[in-house]
Short mmCIF file of C-alpha atoms in Angstrom, two decimals:
data_model
loop_
_atom_site.label_atom_id
_atom_site.label_comp_id
_atom_site.label_asym_id
_atom_site.label_seq_id
_atom_site.Cartn_x
_atom_site.Cartn_y
_atom_site.Cartn_z
CA LEU A 149 19.11 -54.38 -86.59
CA GLU A 150 18.06 -51.04 -85.07
CA LEU A 151 20.18 -51.40 -81.98
CA PHE A 152 19.03 -48.39 -80.01
CA LYS A 153 15.36 -49.23 -80.24
CA ASP A 154 16.14 -52.03 -77.78
CA PRO A 155 14.50 -51.14 -74.42
CA ALA A 156 17.26 -52.95 -72.51
CA LEU A 157 19.98 -50.73 -73.97
CA LEU A 158 17.91 -47.61 -73.38
CA ARG A 159 17.44 -48.64 -69.74
CA HIS A 160 21.18 -49.19 -69.50
CA ILE A 161 21.80 -45.63 -70.72
CA ALA A 162 19.19 -44.24 -68.34
CA GLY A 163 20.76 -46.17 -65.46
CA LEU A 164 24.18 -44.74 -66.30
CA GLN A 165 22.76 -41.21 -66.31
CA ASP A 166 21.05 -41.73 -62.94
CA HIS A 167 24.25 -43.20 -61.49
CA LEU A 168 26.37 -40.24 -62.55
CA LEU A 169 23.80 -37.74 -61.30
CA GLY A 170 23.64 -39.57 -57.98
CA GLN A 171 27.42 -39.44 -57.68
CA GLY A 172 27.34 -35.68 -58.25
CA LEU A 173 29.74 -35.93 -61.18
CA ILE A 174 27.48 -34.10 -63.65
CA ALA A 175 24.97 -31.28 -63.46
CA LYS A 176 22.59 -32.85 -65.97
CA SER A 177 22.48 -35.15 -68.98
CA HIS A 178 20.35 -35.81 -72.02
CA SER A 179 20.03 -38.87 -74.22
CA LEU A 180 17.78 -40.88 -76.52
CA ALA A 181 16.43 -42.61 -73.41
CA ASP A 182 15.15 -39.25 -72.09
CA ILE A 183 13.44 -38.56 -75.41
CA VAL A 184 11.71 -41.94 -75.44
CA LYS A 185 10.59 -41.57 -71.82
CA GLY A 186 9.19 -38.09 -72.51
CA VAL A 187 7.19 -39.17 -75.56
CA HIS A 188 5.98 -42.29 -73.77
CA GLN A 189 4.76 -40.15 -70.87
CA MET A 190 2.79 -37.89 -73.22
CA ARG A 191 1.26 -40.88 -75.03
CA LEU A 192 -0.09 -42.20 -71.74
CA GLY A 193 -1.64 -39.00 -70.47
CA GLY A 194 1.32 -37.06 -69.07
CA ARG A 195 1.36 -38.60 -65.61
CA ALA A 196 4.77 -38.55 -63.92
CA ARG A 197 4.73 -42.29 -63.20
CA GLU A 198 4.42 -42.98 -66.92
CA ARG A 199 7.82 -41.43 -67.64
CA THR A 200 9.42 -44.78 -68.34
CA ILE A 201 10.91 -46.68 -71.23
CA PRO A 202 8.40 -48.98 -72.98
CA VAL A 203 8.81 -52.72 -72.57
CA SER A 204 9.09 -53.57 -76.30
CA SER A 205 11.04 -52.36 -79.30
CA ILE A 206 7.78 -51.86 -81.17
CA ALA A 207 6.52 -49.45 -78.50
CA VAL A 208 9.84 -47.60 -78.60
CA GLY A 209 9.49 -47.33 -82.37
CA HIS A 210 5.98 -45.86 -81.97
CA CYS A 211 7.34 -43.23 -79.58
CA LEU A 212 10.05 -42.24 -82.03
CA SER A 213 7.60 -42.19 -84.95
CA GLN A 214 5.35 -39.86 -83.01
CA LEU A 215 8.31 -37.59 -82.28
CA GLN A 216 9.22 -37.50 -85.97
CA SER A 217 5.70 -36.48 -86.88
CA SER A 218 5.79 -33.60 -84.39
CA GLY A 219 6.88 -30.03 -85.04
CA ALA A 220 10.63 -30.72 -84.48
CA PRO A 221 11.46 -34.06 -86.14
CA GLN A 222 15.15 -33.19 -86.70
CA GLY A 223 15.79 -33.07 -82.96
CA LEU A 224 15.91 -36.87 -82.86
CA TRP A 225 18.96 -37.04 -85.15
CA HIS A 226 21.00 -35.03 -82.66
CA PHE A 227 21.06 -38.12 -80.45
CA VAL A 228 21.00 -41.12 -82.79
CA THR A 229 22.10 -42.00 -86.31
CA ARG A 230 19.42 -42.75 -88.87
CA ASP A 231 20.17 -46.48 -88.75
CA PHE A 232 19.86 -46.45 -84.92
CA LYS A 233 23.26 -48.13 -84.51
CA LYS A 234 24.98 -45.19 -82.79
CA THR A 235 23.68 -42.86 -80.13
CA ALA A 236 25.00 -39.87 -78.18
CA VAL A 237 24.67 -39.06 -74.50
CA ARG A 238 25.34 -35.47 -73.52
CA PHE A 239 26.80 -34.69 -70.11
CA GLN A 240 27.06 -31.24 -68.59
CA LEU A 241 29.91 -31.15 -66.10
CA ARG A 242 29.66 -29.10 -62.93
CA ASN A 243 33.17 -27.89 -63.65
CA ARG A 244 34.93 -28.07 -67.01
CA GLY A 245 38.25 -28.90 -65.37
CA ARG A 246 40.45 -31.79 -66.48
CA ALA A 247 40.16 -33.55 -63.11
CA ASP A 248 36.35 -33.60 -63.34
CA MET A 249 36.52 -35.07 -66.84
CA GLU A 250 38.89 -37.80 -65.68
CA ARG A 251 36.61 -38.66 -62.74
CA LEU A 252 33.65 -38.86 -65.12
CA GLN A 253 35.52 -41.23 -67.43
CA LYS A 254 36.50 -43.47 -64.52
CA ALA A 255 32.92 -43.51 -63.22
CA VAL A 256 31.54 -44.46 -66.65
CA GLN A 257 34.17 -47.19 -67.02
CA SER A 258 33.34 -48.54 -63.56
CA TYR A 259 29.60 -48.57 -64.31
CA THR A 260 29.97 -50.27 -67.68
CA SER A 261 32.32 -52.87 -66.15
CA SER A 262 29.72 -53.79 -63.52
CA HIS A 263 26.88 -53.60 -66.09
CA PRO A 264 28.43 -55.10 -69.24
CA THR A 265 26.83 -54.65 -72.66
CA ASP A 266 27.97 -54.94 -76.27
CA MET A 267 28.16 -51.15 -76.61
CA GLU A 268 31.46 -49.47 -77.47
CA ILE A 269 31.96 -46.07 -75.85
CA ASN A 270 33.79 -43.23 -77.59
CA TRP A 271 34.28 -39.80 -76.03
CA ALA A 272 34.01 -36.37 -77.63
CA GLY A 273 33.70 -32.74 -76.62
CA SER A 274 36.08 -29.99 -75.54
CA PRO A 275 36.56 -31.18 -71.90
CA TYR A 276 37.56 -34.64 -73.16
CA ILE A 277 39.90 -33.20 -75.79
CA ASP A 278 41.52 -30.99 -73.16
CA ALA A 279 42.04 -33.93 -70.78
CA ALA A 280 43.41 -36.19 -73.53
CA TRP A 281 45.69 -33.44 -74.80
CA HIS A 282 46.98 -32.76 -71.30
CA LYS A 283 47.82 -36.44 -70.85
CA LYS A 284 49.69 -36.60 -74.15
CA VAL A 285 51.63 -33.42 -73.40
CA LEU A 286 52.56 -34.62 -69.93
CA GLN A 287 53.85 -37.91 -71.33
CA SER A 288 55.83 -36.09 -74.03
CA MET A 289 57.33 -33.67 -71.52
CA THR A 290 58.38 -36.54 -69.27
CA LYS A 291 60.02 -38.36 -72.17
CA ALA A 292 61.80 -35.17 -73.26
CA LEU A 293 63.13 -34.53 -69.76
CA VAL A 294 64.31 -38.09 -69.21
CA GLY A 295 65.84 -38.16 -72.68
CA SER A 296 67.69 -34.90 -72.06
CA LEU A 297 69.11 -36.21 -68.80
CA ILE A 298 70.29 -39.43 -70.46
CA VAL A 299 71.88 -37.55 -73.37
CA MET A 300 73.54 -35.12 -70.98
CA PHE A 301 74.93 -37.93 -68.83
CA LEU A 302 76.30 -39.88 -71.78
CA GLY A 303 77.64 -36.77 -73.49
CA MET A 304 79.46 -35.44 -70.42
CA THR A 305 80.74 -38.90 -69.50
CA LEU A 306 82.22 -39.46 -72.97
CA LEU A 307 83.50 -35.88 -73.29
CA PHE A 308 85.34 -35.85 -69.97
CA ARG A 309 85.91 -39.61 -69.67
CA SER A 310 84.45 -39.51 -66.17
CA LEU A 311 81.23 -40.74 -64.56
CA ARG A 312 81.55 -38.01 -61.95
CA TRP A 313 81.35 -35.32 -64.61
CA GLY A 314 78.40 -37.12 -66.19
CA LEU A 315 76.55 -37.00 -62.87
CA LEU A 316 77.49 -33.35 -62.46
CA GLY A 317 75.98 -32.68 -65.88
CA ILE A 318 72.67 -34.23 -64.80
CA THR A 319 72.70 -32.10 -61.64
CA ALA A 320 73.44 -28.90 -63.53
CA LEU A 321 70.67 -29.62 -66.05
CA GLY A 322 68.15 -30.89 -63.51
CA PHE A 323 68.44 -27.98 -61.08
CA PRO A 324 66.98 -25.17 -63.24
CA THR A 325 64.45 -27.56 -64.78
CA ALA A 326 63.24 -28.64 -61.35
CA VAL A 327 62.96 -25.01 -60.22
CA VAL A 328 60.91 -24.01 -63.27
CA TYR A 329 58.59 -27.04 -63.23
CA GLY A 330 58.25 -26.75 -59.46
CA ALA A 331 57.19 -23.12 -59.80
CA VAL A 332 54.57 -24.13 -62.38
CA GLY A 333 53.17 -26.74 -60.00
CA LEU A 334 53.19 -24.48 -56.93
CA LEU A 335 51.46 -21.67 -58.83
CA ASN A 336 48.90 -24.19 -60.16
CA LEU A 337 49.35 -22.96 -63.72
CA ARG A 338 47.22 -24.63 -66.38
CA LEU A 339 49.16 -26.89 -68.74
CA GLY A 340 48.16 -25.34 -72.04
CA VAL A 341 49.85 -24.84 -75.38
CA HIS A 342 51.92 -21.93 -74.10
CA MET A 343 53.16 -23.96 -71.13
CA ALA A 344 54.11 -26.88 -73.38
CA ILE A 345 56.16 -24.54 -75.58
CA TYR A 346 57.67 -23.01 -72.47
CA SER A 347 58.81 -26.42 -71.23
CA VAL A 348 60.47 -27.19 -74.57
CA LEU A 349 62.28 -23.84 -74.48
CA THR A 350 63.40 -24.60 -70.93
CA LEU A 351 65.12 -27.79 -72.03
CA ALA A 352 66.42 -26.24 -75.26
CA MET A 353 68.09 -23.45 -73.29
CA SER A 354 69.28 -25.61 -70.42
CA VAL A 355 71.18 -28.23 -72.43
CA PRO A 356 73.67 -25.94 -74.25
CA ILE A 357 74.06 -23.64 -71.23
CA THR A 358 74.82 -26.66 -69.07
CA ILE A 359 77.46 -27.90 -71.50
CA HIS A 360 79.21 -24.50 -71.63
CA TYR A 361 78.90 -24.19 -67.87
CA LEU A 362 80.57 -27.54 -67.27
CA LEU A 363 83.34 -26.70 -69.69
CA ARG A 364 83.97 -23.55 -67.65
CA VAL A 365 83.93 -25.49 -64.40
CA ARG A 366 86.29 -28.02 -65.91
CA ALA A 367 88.72 -25.24 -66.87
CA ILE A 368 88.61 -23.75 -63.36
CA HIS A 369 89.01 -27.21 -61.88
CA THR A 370 92.12 -27.72 -63.98
CA GLU A 371 93.53 -24.42 -62.69
CA VAL A 372 92.80 -24.83 -58.95
CA GLY A 373 92.99 -28.64 -58.85
CA SER A 374 89.82 -29.27 -56.82
CA LEU A 375 86.06 -28.80 -57.02
CA ARG A 376 85.98 -27.92 -53.31
CA ARG A 377 87.73 -24.60 -53.73
CA GLY A 378 85.48 -21.59 -53.24
CA ALA A 379 86.08 -20.13 -56.70
CA VAL A 380 84.63 -23.18 -58.45
CA MET A 381 81.62 -23.49 -56.18
CA SER A 382 80.93 -19.77 -56.32
CA GLU A 383 80.96 -19.79 -60.11
CA ALA A 384 78.75 -22.88 -60.13
CA ALA A 385 76.15 -21.16 -57.98
CA GLU A 386 76.25 -17.96 -60.04
CA ARG A 387 75.85 -19.78 -63.35
CA ALA A 388 73.05 -21.99 -62.06
CA MET A 389 71.04 -19.07 -60.64
CA ALA A 390 71.64 -16.98 -63.76
CA ARG A 391 70.25 -19.80 -65.91
CA VAL A 392 67.17 -20.16 -63.72
CA LEU A 393 66.47 -16.41 -63.84
CA VAL A 394 66.88 -16.26 -67.62
CA ILE A 395 64.43 -19.10 -68.14
CA LEU A 396 61.90 -17.72 -65.68
CA VAL A 397 62.00 -14.22 -67.25
#
């Protein structure tokens, strides 16, 4: 079964292309449907109204046979496999940003949901890889941050036998992390490989520094007998700001 010689499927692809162009999500697109329409137009005299997909699979096959007998027969295999069971549709985004790629994916999913077929859609290309990579990195960073907070809370709680010190450990760890990640968001920095490594280093530096910091606070607390004394709070502020500056630099 040569699936993509079926006029209905070619019309479905052409309809998807027209929908995305109408939504302004892409600058242009190219597919096997465009090739068939172009050859069909030439076969019928070149009139604009003849740029359509033929009504039968046999007529589609004649269009493709004519293309293969032309001066550039290999161009067809850029868009369909030789058994006509897989085809490619190329989209040119107006902007190669991750947000545009995600909107395109949602629009394609919405269109295929309202116009169901037996086709299975798989994505490829650098904008898709970038968007998928960004999603994976964001999920991993979230898990790492939450995991670090849980480990810090349990570690400080067991070490000092106190829930209050466990909560203080989360606060001491979360403060510099929130400042660094907040700065990344406010500056609208792209989440690339370097930023992913930077986030890992942030957590790697924050955890041990937080532990040593709390041990120091604990020692001062033992000396003065209260966390409300100025010496303890002053040292807490100095250590927290020093950690933030080290990570930022």
